[in-house]
mmCIF file of C-alpha atoms in Angstrom:
data_model
loop_
_atom_site.group_PDB
_atom_site.id
_atom_site.type_symbol
_atom_site.label_atom_id
_atom_site.label_comp_id
_atom_site.label_asym_id
_atom_site.label_seq_id
_atom_site.Cartn_x
_atom_site.Cartn_y
_atom_site.Cartn_z
ATOM 1 C CA MET A 25 67.670 147.228 46.582
ATOM 2 C CA ASN A 26 68.436 150.369 48.449
ATOM 3 C CA ILE A 27 69.504 148.666 51.321
ATOM 4 C CA MET A 28 71.945 146.279 49.402
ATOM 5 C CA ASP A 29 73.780 149.542 47.218
ATOM 6 C CA PHE A 30 73.793 151.263 50.689
ATOM 7 C CA ASN A 31 75.720 148.023 52.698
ATOM 8 C CA VAL A 32 78.159 148.043 49.699
ATOM 9 C CA LYS A 33 78.990 151.762 49.802
ATOM 10 C CA LYS A 34 79.724 151.170 53.252
ATOM 11 C CA LEU A 35 81.790 147.771 52.789
ATOM 12 C CA ALA A 36 84.199 149.647 49.999
ATOM 13 C CA ALA A 37 84.423 152.767 52.415
ATOM 14 C CA ASP A 38 85.769 150.526 55.053
ATOM 15 C CA ALA A 39 87.959 148.770 52.889
ATOM 16 C CA GLY A 40 89.081 151.910 51.871
ATOM 17 C CA THR A 41 90.258 153.516 55.251
ATOM 18 C CA PHE A 42 91.686 149.968 56.123
ATOM 19 C CA LEU A 43 94.047 150.528 53.149
ATOM 20 C CA SER A 44 94.510 153.466 54.285
ATOM 21 C CA ARG A 45 95.895 153.135 57.533
ATOM 22 C CA ALA A 46 97.820 150.086 56.249
ATOM 23 C CA VAL A 47 99.622 152.207 54.006
ATOM 24 C CA GLN A 48 100.118 154.740 56.411
ATOM 25 C CA PHE A 49 101.631 152.122 58.702
ATOM 26 C CA THR A 50 103.855 150.483 56.519
ATOM 27 C CA GLU A 51 104.937 153.489 55.666
ATOM 28 C CA GLU A 52 105.761 154.709 59.168
ATOM 29 C CA LYS A 53 107.446 151.926 59.704
ATOM 30 C CA LEU A 54 109.721 152.180 56.175
ATOM 31 C CA GLY A 55 110.753 155.523 57.546
ATOM 32 C CA GLN A 56 108.658 156.737 54.478
ATOM 33 C CA ALA A 57 106.506 158.758 55.849
ATOM 34 C CA GLU A 58 105.675 161.445 59.125
ATOM 35 C CA LYS A 59 103.885 160.129 62.646
ATOM 36 C CA THR A 60 102.074 162.162 65.230
ATOM 37 C CA GLU A 61 103.786 161.585 68.146
ATOM 38 C CA LEU A 62 101.772 161.136 71.356
ATOM 39 C CA ASP A 63 101.977 164.154 74.322
ATOM 40 C CA ALA A 64 104.672 162.664 76.876
ATOM 41 C CA HIS A 65 102.127 163.047 79.801
ATOM 42 C CA LEU A 66 99.867 160.937 77.245
ATOM 43 C CA GLU A 67 102.701 158.290 77.007
ATOM 44 C CA ASN A 68 104.026 157.977 80.537
ATOM 45 C CA LEU A 69 100.286 157.840 81.506
ATOM 46 C CA LEU A 70 100.306 154.556 78.731
ATOM 47 C CA SER A 71 102.981 153.457 80.281
ATOM 48 C CA LYS A 72 101.272 152.952 83.468
ATOM 49 C CA ALA A 73 98.226 151.826 82.928
ATOM 50 C CA GLU A 74 100.906 148.500 81.055
ATOM 51 C CA CYS A 75 102.915 148.357 83.760
ATOM 52 C CA THR A 76 99.693 147.887 85.876
ATOM 53 C CA LYS A 77 98.192 145.008 83.812
ATOM 54 C CA LEU A 78 101.777 143.448 83.810
ATOM 55 C CA TRP A 79 102.733 143.501 87.132
ATOM 56 C CA THR A 80 98.597 143.433 88.347
ATOM 57 C CA GLU A 81 98.278 139.971 86.205
ATOM 58 C CA LYS A 82 101.490 137.905 87.436
ATOM 59 C CA ILE A 83 100.129 139.189 91.134
ATOM 60 C CA MET A 84 96.735 137.041 90.839
ATOM 61 C CA LYS A 85 98.047 134.071 88.901
ATOM 62 C CA GLN A 86 101.087 133.949 91.861
ATOM 63 C CA THR A 87 98.243 134.441 94.455
ATOM 64 C CA GLU A 88 95.753 131.797 93.013
ATOM 65 C CA VAL A 89 99.126 129.501 92.964
ATOM 66 C CA LEU A 90 99.962 130.311 96.655
ATOM 67 C CA LEU A 91 96.166 129.741 97.404
ATOM 68 C CA GLN A 92 95.580 127.141 95.529
ATOM 69 C CA PRO A 93 98.617 125.069 94.496
ATOM 70 C CA ASN A 94 97.206 122.147 93.148
ATOM 71 C CA PRO A 95 97.155 123.071 89.333
ATOM 72 C CA ASN A 96 94.171 120.152 88.328
ATOM 73 C CA ALA A 97 92.290 121.960 90.973
ATOM 74 C CA ARG A 98 93.068 125.498 89.872
ATOM 75 C CA ILE A 99 92.025 124.505 86.080
ATOM 76 C CA GLU A 100 88.731 122.588 87.489
ATOM 77 C CA GLU A 101 87.792 125.841 89.322
ATOM 78 C CA PHE A 102 88.800 127.681 85.233
ATOM 79 C CA VAL A 103 86.312 125.369 83.475
ATOM 80 C CA TYR A 104 83.504 125.550 85.805
ATOM 81 C CA GLU A 105 84.040 129.376 85.989
ATOM 82 C CA LYS A 106 83.563 129.743 82.290
ATOM 83 C CA LEU A 107 80.489 127.355 82.658
ATOM 84 C CA ASP A 108 78.923 129.526 84.864
ATOM 85 C CA ARG A 109 78.557 126.701 87.065
ATOM 86 C CA LYS A 110 79.706 126.043 90.813
ATOM 87 C CA ALA A 111 82.327 123.286 91.369
ATOM 88 C CA PRO A 112 81.558 120.626 93.555
ATOM 89 C CA SER A 113 83.111 120.660 97.339
ATOM 90 C CA ARG A 114 85.516 118.996 98.259
ATOM 91 C CA MET A 115 87.925 118.172 101.084
ATOM 92 C CA ASN A 116 91.187 119.599 101.193
ATOM 93 C CA ASN A 117 94.542 118.962 102.365
ATOM 94 C CA PRO A 118 94.259 119.806 105.651
ATOM 95 C CA GLU A 119 90.679 118.620 106.016
ATOM 96 C CA LEU A 120 92.013 115.369 104.011
ATOM 97 C CA LEU A 121 94.868 114.552 106.353
ATOM 98 C CA GLY A 122 92.875 115.300 109.464
ATOM 99 C CA GLN A 123 90.254 112.331 108.348
ATOM 100 C CA TYR A 124 92.434 110.111 107.790
ATOM 101 C CA MET A 125 94.680 110.419 110.962
ATOM 102 C CA ILE A 126 91.049 111.049 112.884
ATOM 103 C CA ASP A 127 90.061 107.600 111.332
ATOM 104 C CA ALA A 128 93.107 105.699 112.099
ATOM 105 C CA GLY A 129 92.646 107.184 115.704
ATOM 106 C CA ASN A 130 89.386 105.187 115.700
ATOM 107 C CA GLU A 131 90.974 102.442 114.069
ATOM 108 C CA PHE A 132 93.774 101.602 116.912
ATOM 109 C CA GLY A 133 91.500 103.161 119.381
ATOM 110 C CA PRO A 134 90.406 106.099 121.216
ATOM 111 C CA GLY A 135 91.110 104.965 124.601
ATOM 112 C CA THR A 136 95.270 103.987 123.214
ATOM 113 C CA ALA A 137 97.287 106.879 123.572
ATOM 114 C CA TYR A 138 98.204 106.747 119.940
ATOM 115 C CA GLY A 139 94.960 106.801 119.239
ATOM 116 C CA ASN A 140 93.492 109.671 121.055
ATOM 117 C CA ALA A 141 96.536 111.323 119.955
ATOM 118 C CA LEU A 142 95.898 110.861 116.400
ATOM 119 C CA ILE A 143 91.983 111.940 116.910
ATOM 120 C CA LYS A 144 93.402 114.939 118.582
ATOM 121 C CA CYS A 145 95.566 116.019 115.443
ATOM 122 C CA GLY A 146 93.220 114.958 112.937
ATOM 123 C CA GLU A 147 90.462 117.358 114.554
ATOM 124 C CA THR A 148 93.586 120.387 114.894
ATOM 125 C CA GLN A 149 93.923 119.180 111.019
ATOM 126 C CA LYS A 150 90.277 119.556 110.035
ATOM 127 C CA ARG A 151 90.313 123.202 112.080
ATOM 128 C CA ILE A 152 93.241 124.245 109.797
ATOM 129 C CA GLY A 153 91.521 123.527 106.381
ATOM 130 C CA THR A 154 88.250 125.295 107.881
ATOM 131 C CA ALA A 155 90.771 128.452 108.336
ATOM 132 C CA ASP A 156 91.877 127.897 104.628
ATOM 133 C CA ARG A 157 89.444 127.358 102.927
ATOM 134 C CA GLU A 158 87.455 131.042 104.927
ATOM 135 C CA LEU A 159 91.534 132.862 103.884
ATOM 136 C CA ILE A 160 91.014 131.296 100.028
ATOM 137 C CA GLN A 161 86.990 132.845 100.181
ATOM 138 C CA THR A 162 88.132 135.684 102.238
ATOM 139 C CA SER A 163 90.726 136.649 99.112
ATOM 140 C CA ALA A 164 89.135 135.546 96.376
ATOM 141 C CA ILE A 165 86.225 138.113 97.068
ATOM 142 C CA ASN A 166 87.955 141.075 98.235
ATOM 143 C CA PHE A 167 91.706 140.856 96.599
ATOM 144 C CA LEU A 168 91.488 138.339 93.426
ATOM 145 C CA THR A 169 88.227 139.781 91.903
ATOM 146 C CA PRO A 170 88.852 142.964 92.565
ATOM 147 C CA LEU A 171 92.841 142.859 90.186
ATOM 148 C CA LYS A 172 90.105 140.470 87.537
ATOM 149 C CA ASN A 173 87.550 143.024 87.650
ATOM 150 C CA PHE A 174 90.760 145.709 86.317
ATOM 151 C CA ILE A 175 92.088 143.622 84.139
ATOM 152 C CA GLU A 176 88.699 141.716 82.176
ATOM 153 C CA GLY A 177 87.023 145.381 82.578
ATOM 154 C CA ASP A 178 89.060 148.541 82.544
ATOM 155 C CA TYR A 179 91.576 147.480 80.837
ATOM 156 C CA LYS A 180 89.626 146.503 78.472
ATOM 157 C CA THR A 181 88.189 149.381 77.891
ATOM 158 C CA ILE A 182 91.482 151.142 77.758
ATOM 159 C CA THR A 183 93.047 149.121 75.209
ATOM 160 C CA LYS A 184 89.816 149.787 73.018
ATOM 161 C CA GLU A 185 90.159 153.503 73.351
ATOM 162 C CA ARG A 186 93.853 153.415 72.575
ATOM 163 C CA LYS A 187 92.742 151.414 69.531
ATOM 164 C CA LEU A 188 90.776 153.624 68.518
ATOM 165 C CA LEU A 189 93.154 156.447 69.261
ATOM 166 C CA GLN A 190 95.829 154.219 67.138
ATOM 167 C CA ASN A 191 92.913 154.342 63.987
ATOM 168 C CA LYS A 192 92.799 158.236 64.524
ATOM 169 C CA ARG A 193 96.758 158.634 64.387
ATOM 170 C CA LEU A 194 96.681 157.210 61.527
ATOM 171 C CA ASP A 195 93.791 158.497 59.385
ATOM 172 C CA LEU A 196 95.115 162.086 60.922
ATOM 173 C CA ASP A 197 98.314 161.618 59.581
ATOM 174 C CA ALA A 198 97.142 159.728 56.165
ATOM 175 C CA ALA A 199 95.020 162.841 55.794
ATOM 176 C CA LYS A 200 98.592 165.602 56.130
ATOM 177 C CA THR A 201 100.258 162.876 53.019
ATOM 178 C CA ARG A 202 97.537 163.253 50.939
ATOM 179 C CA LEU A 203 97.542 167.243 51.475
ATOM 180 C CA LYS A 204 101.313 167.424 50.951
ATOM 181 C CA LYS A 205 101.200 165.387 47.445
ATOM 182 C CA ALA A 206 98.176 167.993 46.478
ATOM 183 C CA LYS A 207 100.438 171.222 47.155
ATOM 184 C CA VAL A 208 103.072 169.528 45.837
ATOM 185 C CA ALA A 209 100.971 169.196 42.651
ATOM 186 C CA GLU A 210 99.604 172.506 42.987
ATOM 187 C CA ALA A 211 103.057 174.015 42.430
ATOM 188 C CA ARG A 212 103.862 171.989 39.922
ATOM 189 C CA ALA A 213 100.906 172.969 37.789
ATOM 190 C CA ALA A 214 102.494 176.423 38.211
ATOM 191 C CA GLN A 215 105.277 176.007 37.388
ATOM 192 C CA LEU A 216 103.525 174.273 33.659
ATOM 193 C CA ASN A 217 104.642 176.359 30.008
ATOM 194 C CA THR A 218 100.417 176.729 29.075
ATOM 195 C CA SER A 219 101.262 179.186 25.815
ATOM 196 C CA GLN A 220 100.054 179.023 22.068
ATOM 197 C CA PRO A 221 102.891 178.038 20.206
ATOM 198 C CA GLU A 222 103.339 180.023 17.124
ATOM 199 C CA GLU A 223 104.909 178.039 14.428
ATOM 200 C CA ASN A 224 102.383 176.075 12.875
ATOM 201 C CA ASN A 225 104.122 172.380 12.988
ATOM 202 C CA ILE A 226 102.144 169.087 14.263
ATOM 203 C CA MET A 227 104.966 168.494 16.547
ATOM 204 C CA VAL A 228 104.169 171.255 18.141
ATOM 205 C CA ASN A 229 100.448 170.795 18.295
ATOM 206 C CA VAL A 230 101.022 167.680 19.945
ATOM 207 C CA SER A 231 103.139 168.884 22.389
ATOM 208 C CA TYR A 232 101.162 171.800 23.012
ATOM 209 C CA VAL A 233 98.411 169.267 23.619
ATOM 210 C CA LEU A 234 99.847 166.887 25.427
ATOM 211 C CA ASN A 235 100.796 169.885 28.056
ATOM 212 C CA LEU A 236 96.676 171.122 28.190
ATOM 213 C CA LEU A 237 96.127 167.406 29.039
ATOM 214 C CA HIS A 238 98.476 167.409 31.886
ATOM 215 C CA VAL A 239 98.048 170.525 33.561
ATOM 216 C CA LYS A 240 94.267 169.120 33.287
ATOM 217 C CA TRP A 241 95.313 166.676 35.422
ATOM 218 C CA LEU A 242 97.626 168.131 37.334
ATOM 219 C CA LYS A 243 94.552 171.024 38.495
ATOM 220 C CA ILE A 244 92.628 167.693 39.272
ATOM 221 C CA TRP A 245 95.059 167.776 41.860
ATOM 222 C CA ALA A 246 95.504 171.328 42.939
ATOM 223 C CA GLU A 247 92.195 170.737 43.082
ATOM 224 C CA GLU A 248 92.189 168.264 46.168
ATOM 225 C CA VAL A 249 94.353 170.946 48.366
ATOM 226 C CA THR A 250 91.222 172.455 49.979
ATOM 227 C CA LYS A 251 89.596 168.874 50.279
ATOM 228 C CA SER A 252 92.258 167.900 51.820
ATOM 229 C CA GLU A 253 92.980 170.899 54.005
ATOM 230 C CA GLN A 254 89.044 170.240 55.196
ATOM 231 C CA GLU A 255 89.923 166.709 55.643
ATOM 232 C CA VAL A 256 92.581 167.186 57.613
ATOM 233 C CA ARG A 257 90.550 169.328 60.274
ATOM 234 C CA ILE A 258 88.444 166.590 60.830
ATOM 235 C CA THR A 259 90.489 163.968 61.299
ATOM 236 C CA GLN A 260 92.642 166.321 63.646
ATOM 237 C CA SER A 261 89.373 167.069 65.909
ATOM 238 C CA GLU A 262 88.625 163.424 66.104
ATOM 239 C CA PHE A 263 92.424 162.555 66.611
ATOM 240 C CA ASP A 264 92.140 165.763 69.869
ATOM 241 C CA ARG A 265 88.656 163.973 70.750
ATOM 242 C CA GLN A 266 89.854 160.210 70.809
ATOM 243 C CA ALA A 267 93.435 162.026 72.713
ATOM 244 C CA GLU A 268 91.096 163.202 75.309
ATOM 245 C CA ILE A 269 89.303 160.547 76.331
ATOM 246 C CA THR A 270 91.851 158.184 76.579
ATOM 247 C CA ARG A 271 93.322 160.158 78.451
ATOM 248 C CA LEU A 272 90.773 160.480 81.112
ATOM 249 C CA LEU A 273 90.382 156.382 81.183
ATOM 250 C CA LEU A 274 94.385 156.334 81.964
ATOM 251 C CA GLU A 275 94.326 159.422 84.724
ATOM 252 C CA GLY A 276 91.826 156.355 86.455
ATOM 253 C CA ILE A 277 95.031 154.266 87.141
ATOM 254 C CA SER A 278 95.419 156.292 90.479
ATOM 255 C CA SER A 279 92.180 155.613 91.704
ATOM 256 C CA THR A 280 92.719 152.325 90.473
ATOM 257 C CA HIS A 281 96.185 151.869 92.429
ATOM 258 C CA ALA A 282 94.556 153.306 95.559
ATOM 259 C CA HIS A 283 91.372 151.011 95.483
ATOM 260 C CA HIS A 284 93.770 148.011 95.004
ATOM 261 C CA LEU A 285 96.055 148.965 98.530
ATOM 262 C CA ARG A 286 92.914 148.530 99.998
ATOM 263 C CA CYS A 287 92.019 145.475 98.672
ATOM 264 C CA LEU A 288 95.932 145.021 99.238
ATOM 265 C CA ASN A 289 95.385 145.363 103.053
ATOM 266 C CA ASP A 290 92.422 142.979 103.005
ATOM 267 C CA PHE A 291 94.227 140.301 102.224
ATOM 268 C CA VAL A 292 97.056 140.985 104.378
ATOM 269 C CA GLU A 293 94.479 140.947 107.413
ATOM 270 C CA ALA A 294 92.899 137.546 105.960
ATOM 271 C CA GLN A 295 95.917 135.944 105.830
ATOM 272 C CA MET A 296 97.243 137.655 109.461
ATOM 273 C CA THR A 297 94.347 135.871 110.846
ATOM 274 C CA TYR A 298 94.584 132.667 109.269
ATOM 275 C CA TYR A 299 97.621 132.373 110.661
ATOM 276 C CA ALA A 300 96.959 133.623 113.951
ATOM 277 C CA GLN A 301 94.436 130.898 114.016
ATOM 278 C CA CYS A 302 96.797 127.903 112.619
ATOM 279 C CA TYR A 303 99.059 129.168 115.231
ATOM 280 C CA GLN A 304 96.474 128.996 118.106
ATOM 281 C CA TYR A 305 95.294 125.246 117.342
ATOM 282 C CA MET A 306 98.660 124.428 117.084
ATOM 283 C CA LEU A 307 99.403 125.750 120.625
ATOM 284 C CA ASP A 308 95.881 124.123 121.865
ATOM 285 C CA LEU A 309 97.473 121.335 120.483
ATOM 286 C CA GLN A 310 100.593 120.660 122.102
ATOM 287 C CA LYS A 311 99.558 121.490 124.756
ATOM 288 C CA GLN A 312 96.478 118.739 124.463
ATOM 289 C CA LEU A 313 99.578 116.361 123.612
ATOM 290 C CA GLY A 314 102.090 117.314 126.284
ATOM 291 C CA SER A 315 99.014 117.114 128.588
ATOM 292 C CA PHE A 316 99.901 112.872 128.304
ATOM 293 C CA PRO A 317 102.172 110.427 130.537
ATOM 294 C CA SER A 318 105.603 111.201 129.481
ATOM 295 C CA THR A 319 105.548 107.076 128.984
ATOM 296 C CA PHE A 320 103.539 107.967 126.506
ATOM 297 C CA LEU A 321 104.890 110.824 124.454
ATOM 298 C CA SER A 322 108.434 109.052 124.020
ATOM 299 C CA ASN A 323 110.782 106.481 122.693
ATOM 300 C CA ASN A 324 113.848 107.878 125.132
ATOM 301 C CA ASN A 325 114.618 109.502 127.921
ATOM 302 C CA GLN A 326 115.386 113.166 126.145
ATOM 303 C CA SER A 327 112.107 113.486 124.455
ATOM 304 C CA SER A 328 110.286 114.334 127.361
ATOM 305 C CA SER A 329 111.291 117.848 128.054
ATOM 306 C CA THR A 330 111.285 118.352 124.810
ATOM 307 C CA PRO A 331 107.049 119.792 124.895
ATOM 308 C CA VAL A 332 107.923 122.036 128.172
ATOM 309 C CA GLN A 333 110.545 124.532 126.146
ATOM 310 C CA SER A 334 108.455 124.238 122.510
ATOM 311 C CA ILE A 335 105.204 125.367 124.537
ATOM 312 C CA SER A 336 107.014 128.221 126.682
ATOM 313 C CA THR A 337 109.325 129.961 123.461
ATOM 314 C CA PRO A 338 105.344 130.498 120.616
ATOM 315 C CA SER A 339 103.633 131.582 123.184
ATOM 316 C CA VAL A 340 106.218 134.484 124.340
ATOM 317 C CA LEU A 341 106.136 134.686 119.660
ATOM 318 C CA ALA A 342 102.290 134.639 120.289
ATOM 319 C CA SER A 343 101.857 136.949 122.487
ATOM 320 C CA ALA A 344 104.208 139.594 120.712
ATOM 321 C CA SER A 345 103.008 138.884 117.643
ATOM 322 C CA ALA A 346 99.373 139.491 118.394
ATOM 323 C CA SER A 347 100.688 143.216 120.431
ATOM 324 C CA LEU A 348 102.162 144.421 117.446
ATOM 325 C CA PRO A 349 99.390 145.091 114.857
ATOM 326 C CA SER A 350 96.683 146.008 117.355
ATOM 327 C CA VAL A 351 99.425 148.604 118.909
ATOM 328 C CA SER A 352 100.283 149.971 115.249
ATOM 329 C CA ASN A 353 96.558 149.704 114.034
ATOM 330 C CA SER A 354 95.511 151.799 117.668
ATOM 331 C CA ILE A 355 98.595 154.600 116.899
ATOM 332 C CA VAL A 356 97.476 154.992 112.727
ATOM 333 C CA THR A 357 93.595 155.322 114.057
ATOM 334 C CA SER A 358 93.694 157.144 116.480
ATOM 335 C CA GLY A 359 96.235 159.461 115.064
ATOM 336 C CA ILE A 360 93.677 160.204 112.120
ATOM 337 C CA SER A 361 90.160 160.721 114.325
ATOM 338 C CA GLU A 362 92.654 163.136 116.166
ATOM 339 C CA LEU A 363 93.364 164.852 112.878
ATOM 340 C CA LYS A 364 89.598 164.820 112.163
ATOM 341 C CA SER A 365 88.230 166.049 115.407
ATOM 342 C CA SER A 366 90.864 168.350 116.077
ATOM 343 C CA SER A 367 90.703 171.492 114.000
ATOM 344 C CA GLY A 368 94.454 171.796 113.989
ATOM 345 C CA SER A 369 96.898 170.366 111.431
ATOM 346 C CA ARG A 370 100.032 167.410 111.688
ATOM 347 C CA LYS A 371 103.118 167.116 109.025
ATOM 348 C CA ALA A 372 102.316 163.423 106.648
ATOM 349 C CA ARG A 373 104.675 161.374 104.805
ATOM 350 C CA VAL A 374 103.600 160.703 101.466
ATOM 351 C CA LEU A 375 104.510 156.522 100.941
ATOM 352 C CA TYR A 376 103.495 156.841 97.163
ATOM 353 C CA ASP A 377 103.199 158.931 93.929
ATOM 354 C CA TYR A 378 99.500 160.104 93.654
ATOM 355 C CA ASP A 379 98.539 162.076 90.481
ATOM 356 C CA ALA A 380 95.648 163.789 90.783
ATOM 357 C CA ALA A 381 92.721 162.910 89.107
ATOM 358 C CA ASN A 382 91.264 166.360 89.123
ATOM 359 C CA SER A 383 91.420 170.144 90.061
ATOM 360 C CA SER A 384 90.447 169.681 93.391
ATOM 361 C CA GLU A 385 93.142 167.201 94.619
ATOM 362 C CA LEU A 386 96.448 167.534 95.426
ATOM 363 C CA SER A 387 99.706 165.269 93.525
ATOM 364 C CA LEU A 388 102.186 164.174 95.445
ATOM 365 C CA LEU A 389 105.536 162.068 95.595
ATOM 366 C CA ALA A 390 106.819 159.537 97.469
ATOM 367 C CA ASP A 391 108.726 160.206 100.709
ATOM 368 C CA GLU A 392 107.983 164.522 100.818
ATOM 369 C CA VAL A 393 106.547 165.954 103.706
ATOM 370 C CA ILE A 394 103.219 167.291 103.696
ATOM 371 C CA THR A 395 100.756 169.289 105.605
ATOM 372 C CA VAL A 396 97.132 168.349 105.853
ATOM 373 C CA TYR A 397 94.070 168.259 107.995
ATOM 374 C CA SER A 398 90.827 168.138 108.113
ATOM 375 C CA ILE A 399 87.304 169.505 106.909
ATOM 376 C CA PRO A 400 84.118 169.795 107.836
ATOM 377 C CA GLY A 401 81.808 167.366 105.376
ATOM 378 C CA MET A 402 85.080 165.532 104.120
ATOM 379 C CA ASP A 403 84.964 161.796 103.317
ATOM 380 C CA SER A 404 86.165 159.626 105.835
ATOM 381 C CA ASP A 405 89.365 158.217 103.473
ATOM 382 C CA TRP A 406 90.279 161.580 102.609
ATOM 383 C CA LEU A 407 92.400 164.458 104.159
ATOM 384 C CA MET A 408 93.219 168.132 102.991
ATOM 385 C CA GLY A 409 96.791 168.598 102.517
ATOM 386 C CA GLU A 410 98.880 171.418 101.397
ATOM 387 C CA ARG A 411 102.385 171.782 99.711
ATOM 388 C CA GLY A 412 103.579 175.580 99.973
ATOM 389 C CA ASN A 413 100.809 177.660 97.979
ATOM 390 C CA GLN A 414 99.121 174.450 96.164
ATOM 391 C CA LYS A 415 96.119 172.438 98.212
ATOM 392 C CA GLY A 416 93.556 170.142 97.867
ATOM 393 C CA LYS A 417 92.514 166.315 98.867
ATOM 394 C CA VAL A 418 94.447 163.669 99.248
ATOM 395 C CA PRO A 419 93.716 159.808 100.164
ATOM 396 C CA ILE A 420 94.452 158.918 103.675
ATOM 397 C CA THR A 421 95.305 155.524 102.735
ATOM 398 C CA TYR A 422 98.806 157.332 100.426
ATOM 399 C CA LEU A 423 100.065 159.143 103.932
ATOM 400 C CA GLU A 424 101.806 158.472 107.400
ATOM 401 C CA LEU A 425 101.037 160.845 109.804
ATOM 402 C CA LEU A 426 104.465 161.941 111.742
ATOM 403 C CA ASN A 427 104.522 162.530 115.724
#
């Protein structure tokens, strides 16, 4: 019975709190109640978190479309994921095309020029399908999964704490409203005339009694002042504590951006590997087809020279495209390695804004130039940055070393 009474009381208290918040929220919307505004820094952090969530969702969905254009296949993968079961393995489009080509080539005869060419094309298409499968798997692990973890994990926690902050703010403003009303009632009670009437008149006596009742009623309101002031202090303390919790979570968005940047680099590397493989496969295939007798390769006299021209041009592009990433990567890597191994300093340009997570880090603004150097025992992903009299740790991924 005591447990039931406790549950009823708790239910009644929760209902009263909910009603108080609803009234406060409605009066704020109607402009009939004051609203405690969040500080500008917290508002900026909230806006940054919402922007990050919005664009992360868009990038994640479009990446899924890029990797798997078939909407039915995406729906099937989603259903299997929700059921916590592994989706059945099926051939992708290049593998399926390759298998059709191989079957057709065997049907026409591997000894014929057309049949042999179909078999070689089919084998190349199946290699491309394998590379495509590896790209999807690598991108899902290194890029899509971290984005999904942010949306379904970190941002859900931020949303929960933000909702708690909104409730604490409504409680605080409702307490302030009650305190304001109690003080008004106390002031009205102090202005009432409570002296005994001199005339022995019935109407006067009735008026006096009504005045006494009115005074007692208003004094009840006046007694609420102390209670309301204590309630304001408690709700203010709870609001400040929740605001600090929310702020700490929101400041982690900068670390999320740094992590997503590393994931983006992994995604670009996976794409680069995939396209390089596909190009090499097609280049090899074109050379194999070019080795066939010209009488089998063309139906007219003009097409016999085409394979020679088309082979030479991509080969130049291949050598150029293969050399550019390696040169740029070697320059960046060697520059950082030299800086870490030496005791000197270098100038660096900031690529993106960065908000310091704590006092040991240095906040950065995009396009500014700072001095960076390394100290013994520092993590490999960080350097010491210096701007005037300010110094602190800065992430390497946000910097571009200058010559």
